[in-house]
CSV table of N, CA and C in Angstrom, one decimal:
chain,number,residue,atom,x,y,z
A,707,UNK,N,0.8,-1.2,0.0
A,707,UNK,CA,0.0,0.0,0.0
A,707,UNK,C,0.9,1.2,0.0
A,708,UNK,N,0.6,2.2,-0.9
A,708,UNK,CA,1.3,3.4,-0.9
A,708,UNK,C,0.7,4.3,0.2
A,709,UNK,N,1.6,4.9,1.0
A,709,UNK,CA,1.2,5.8,2.1
A,709,UNK,C,0.6,7.1,1.6
A,710,UNK,N,0.8,7.4,0.3
A,710,UNK,CA,0.2,8.7,-0.2
A,710,UNK,C,-1.2,8.6,-0.7
A,711,UNK,N,-1.7,7.4,-0.8
A,711,UNK,CA,-3.1,7.2,-1.3
A,711,UNK,C,-3.9,6.4,-0.3
A,712,UNK,N,-5.2,6.6,-0.4
A,712,UNK,CA,-6.2,5.9,0.5
A,712,UNK,C,-7.2,5.3,-0.4
A,713,UNK,N,-7.8,4.1,0.0
A,713,UNK,CA,-8.8,3.5,-0.8
A,713,UNK,C,-10.1,4.2,-0.6
A,714,UNK,N,-11.1,3.9,-1.4
A,714,UNK,CA,-12.4,4.6,-1.3
A,714,UNK,C,-13.1,4.2,0.0
A,715,UNK,N,-12.9,2.9,0.5
A,715,UNK,CA,-13.4,2.5,1.8
A,715,UNK,C,-12.9,3.3,2.9
A,716,UNK,N,-11.6,3.6,2.9
A,716,UNK,CA,-10.9,4.4,3.9
A,716,UNK,C,-11.4,5.8,3.9
A,717,UNK,N,-11.6,6.3,2.7
A,717,UNK,CA,-12.1,7.7,2.5
A,717,UNK,C,-13.5,7.8,3.1
A,718,UNK,N,-14.4,6.9,2.8
A,718,UNK,CA,-15.8,6.9,3.3
A,718,UNK,C,-15.7,6.8,4.8
A,719,UNK,N,-14.9,5.9,5.4
A,719,UNK,CA,-14.8,5.8,6.8
A,719,UNK,C,-14.3,7.1,7.5
A,720,UNK,N,-13.4,7.8,6.9
A,720,UNK,CA,-12.9,9.1,7.4
A,720,UNK,C,-14.1,10.2,7.3
A,721,UNK,N,-14.8,10.2,6.2
A,721,UNK,CA,-15.9,11.1,6.1
A,721,UNK,C,-17.0,10.9,7.1
A,722,UNK,N,-17.4,9.6,7.2
A,722,UNK,CA,-18.4,9.2,8.2
A,722,UNK,C,-18.0,9.5,9.6
A,723,UNK,N,-16.7,9.3,10.0
A,723,UNK,CA,-16.2,9.6,11.3
A,723,UNK,C,-16.2,11.1,11.5
A,724,UNK,N,-15.8,11.8,10.5
A,724,UNK,CA,-15.8,13.3,10.7
A,724,UNK,C,-17.2,13.8,10.9
A,725,UNK,N,-18.2,13.3,10.2
A,725,UNK,CA,-19.6,13.8,10.3
A,725,UNK,C,-20.1,13.4,11.7
A,726,UNK,N,-19.8,12.2,12.2
A,726,UNK,CA,-20.2,11.7,13.5
A,726,UNK,C,-19.6,12.7,14.6
A,727,UNK,N,-18.4,13.0,14.5
A,727,UNK,CA,-17.7,13.9,15.5
A,727,UNK,C,-18.3,15.3,15.4
A,728,UNK,N,-18.5,15.8,14.2
A,728,UNK,CA,-19.1,17.1,14.0
A,728,UNK,C,-20.5,17.3,14.6
A,729,UNK,N,-21.3,16.3,14.4
A,729,UNK,CA,-22.7,16.3,15.0
A,729,UNK,C,-22.6,16.4,16.5
A,730,UNK,N,-21.9,15.5,17.1
A,730,UNK,CA,-21.8,15.5,18.6
A,730,UNK,C,-21.2,16.8,19.1
A,731,UNK,N,-20.1,17.3,18.5
A,731,UNK,CA,-19.5,18.5,18.9
A,731,UNK,C,-20.4,19.7,18.8
A,732,UNK,N,-21.1,19.8,17.7
A,732,UNK,CA,-22.1,20.9,17.5
A,732,UNK,C,-23.2,20.9,18.6
A,733,UNK,N,-23.7,19.7,18.9
A,733,UNK,CA,-24.7,19.5,19.9
A,733,UNK,C,-24.2,19.9,21.3
A,734,UNK,N,-23.0,19.4,21.6
A,734,UNK,CA,-22.4,19.7,23.0
A,734,UNK,C,-22.1,21.2,23.1
A,735,UNK,N,-21.5,21.8,22.0
A,735,UNK,CA,-21.3,23.3,22.1
A,735,UNK,C,-22.5,24.1,22.2
A,736,UNK,N,-23.6,23.6,21.6
A,736,UNK,CA,-24.9,24.3,21.7
A,736,UNK,C,-25.4,24.3,23.1
A,737,UNK,N,-25.3,23.1,23.7
A,737,UNK,CA,-25.8,23.0,25.1
A,737,UNK,C,-24.9,23.8,26.1
A,738,UNK,N,-23.6,23.8,25.9
A,738,UNK,CA,-22.7,24.5,26.7
A,738,UNK,C,-22.9,26.0,26.6
A,739,UNK,N,-23.1,26.5,25.4
A,739,UNK,CA,-23.4,27.9,25.2
A,739,UNK,C,-24.7,28.3,25.8
A,740,UNK,N,-25.7,27.5,25.7
A,740,UNK,CA,-27.0,27.8,26.2
A,740,UNK,C,-27.0,27.8,27.7
A,741,UNK,N,-26.2,27.0,28.3
A,741,UNK,CA,-26.1,27.0,29.8
A,741,UNK,C,-25.0,27.9,30.3
A,742,UNK,N,-24.3,28.6,29.4
A,742,UNK,CA,-23.3,29.6,29.8
A,742,UNK,C,-22.1,28.9,30.5
A,743,UNK,N,-21.8,27.7,30.1
A,743,UNK,CA,-20.7,26.9,30.7
A,743,UNK,C,-19.4,27.3,29.9
A,744,UNK,N,-18.8,28.4,30.2
A,744,UNK,CA,-17.6,28.9,29.5
A,744,UNK,C,-16.5,27.9,29.5
A,745,UNK,N,-16.2,27.3,30.6
A,745,UNK,CA,-15.0,26.4,30.7
A,745,UNK,C,-15.3,25.2,29.8
A,746,UNK,N,-16.5,24.6,29.9
A,746,UNK,CA,-16.8,23.5,29.0
A,746,UNK,C,-16.8,23.9,27.6
A,747,UNK,N,-17.3,25.0,27.2
A,747,UNK,CA,-17.3,25.5,25.8
A,747,UNK,C,-15.9,25.5,25.3
A,748,UNK,N,-15.0,26.1,26.0
A,748,UNK,CA,-13.6,26.1,25.6
A,748,UNK,C,-12.9,24.8,25.5
A,749,UNK,N,-13.2,23.9,26.5
A,749,UNK,CA,-12.7,22.6,26.6
A,749,UNK,C,-13.2,21.8,25.4
A,750,UNK,N,-14.4,21.9,25.0
A,750,UNK,CA,-15.0,21.2,23.9
A,750,UNK,C,-14.4,21.6,22.6
A,751,UNK,N,-14.1,22.9,22.5
A,751,UNK,CA,-13.4,23.4,21.2
A,751,UNK,C,-12.0,22.8,21.1
A,752,UNK,N,-11.3,22.9,22.2
A,752,UNK,CA,-9.9,22.5,22.2
A,752,UNK,C,-9.7,21.0,22.1
A,753,UNK,N,-10.4,20.2,22.8
A,753,UNK,CA,-10.2,18.8,22.9
A,753,UNK,C,-11.2,18.1,21.9
A,754,UNK,N,-10.6,17.2,21.1
A,754,UNK,CA,-11.4,16.4,20.1
A,754,UNK,C,-11.0,15.0,20.1
A,755,UNK,N,-11.8,14.1,20.8
A,755,UNK,CA,-11.5,12.7,20.9
A,755,UNK,C,-12.6,11.9,20.4
A,756,UNK,N,-12.9,12.0,19.1
A,756,UNK,CA,-14.0,11.2,18.5
A,756,UNK,C,-15.3,11.4,19.1
A,757,UNK,N,-15.5,12.6,19.7
A,757,UNK,CA,-16.8,12.9,20.3
A,757,UNK,C,-17.0,12.4,21.7
A,758,UNK,N,-16.1,11.7,22.3
A,758,UNK,CA,-16.2,11.1,23.6
A,758,UNK,C,-16.5,12.2,24.6
A,759,UNK,N,-15.7,13.3,24.6
A,759,UNK,CA,-15.9,14.4,25.6
A,759,UNK,C,-17.2,15.0,25.4
A,760,UNK,N,-17.6,15.2,24.1
A,760,UNK,CA,-18.9,15.8,23.8
A,760,UNK,C,-20.0,15.0,24.3
A,761,UNK,N,-20.0,13.7,24.1
A,761,UNK,CA,-21.1,12.8,24.5
A,761,UNK,C,-21.2,12.8,26.0
A,762,UNK,N,-20.0,12.8,26.7
A,762,UNK,CA,-20.0,12.9,28.2
A,762,UNK,C,-20.6,14.2,28.7
A,763,UNK,N,-20.3,15.3,28.1
A,763,UNK,CA,-20.8,16.6,28.5
A,763,UNK,C,-22.4,16.6,28.3
A,764,UNK,N,-22.8,16.1,27.2
A,764,UNK,CA,-24.3,16.1,26.9
A,764,UNK,C,-25.1,15.3,27.9
A,765,UNK,N,-24.6,14.1,28.2
A,765,UNK,CA,-25.4,13.1,29.0
A,765,UNK,C,-25.0,13.1,30.4
A,766,UNK,N,-23.9,13.6,30.8
A,766,UNK,CA,-23.4,13.5,32.2
A,766,UNK,C,-23.3,14.9,32.9
A,767,UNK,N,-22.4,15.7,32.3
A,767,UNK,CA,-22.1,17.0,32.9
A,767,UNK,C,-23.0,18.1,32.7
A,768,UNK,N,-23.9,18.1,31.7
A,768,UNK,CA,-24.7,19.2,31.4
A,768,UNK,C,-26.0,19.1,32.2
A,769,UNK,N,-26.2,18.1,33.0
A,769,UNK,CA,-27.4,18.0,33.8
A,769,UNK,C,-27.5,19.1,34.8
A,770,UNK,N,-28.5,19.8,34.8
A,770,UNK,CA,-28.7,20.9,35.8
A,770,UNK,C,-28.8,20.4,37.2
A,771,UNK,N,-28.1,21.0,38.1
A,771,UNK,CA,-28.3,20.6,39.5
A,771,UNK,C,-29.4,21.5,40.1
A,772,UNK,N,-30.4,20.8,40.6
A,772,UNK,CA,-31.5,21.5,41.2
A,772,UNK,C,-31.5,21.6,42.7
């Protein structure tokens, strides 16, 4: 395999992975901005780990404490 080229399957995987990550990141940033969580907003922009931090923020850390 030539390191300078990728197969069409690899290209599709990269595109789908990018879309997956973008959707979760956008949703997490939207929630962080809406709740005025400045620290989380900045952390979500800087850190990108296949959406794991974004998913954790959405389902764990963004829960309002009553």
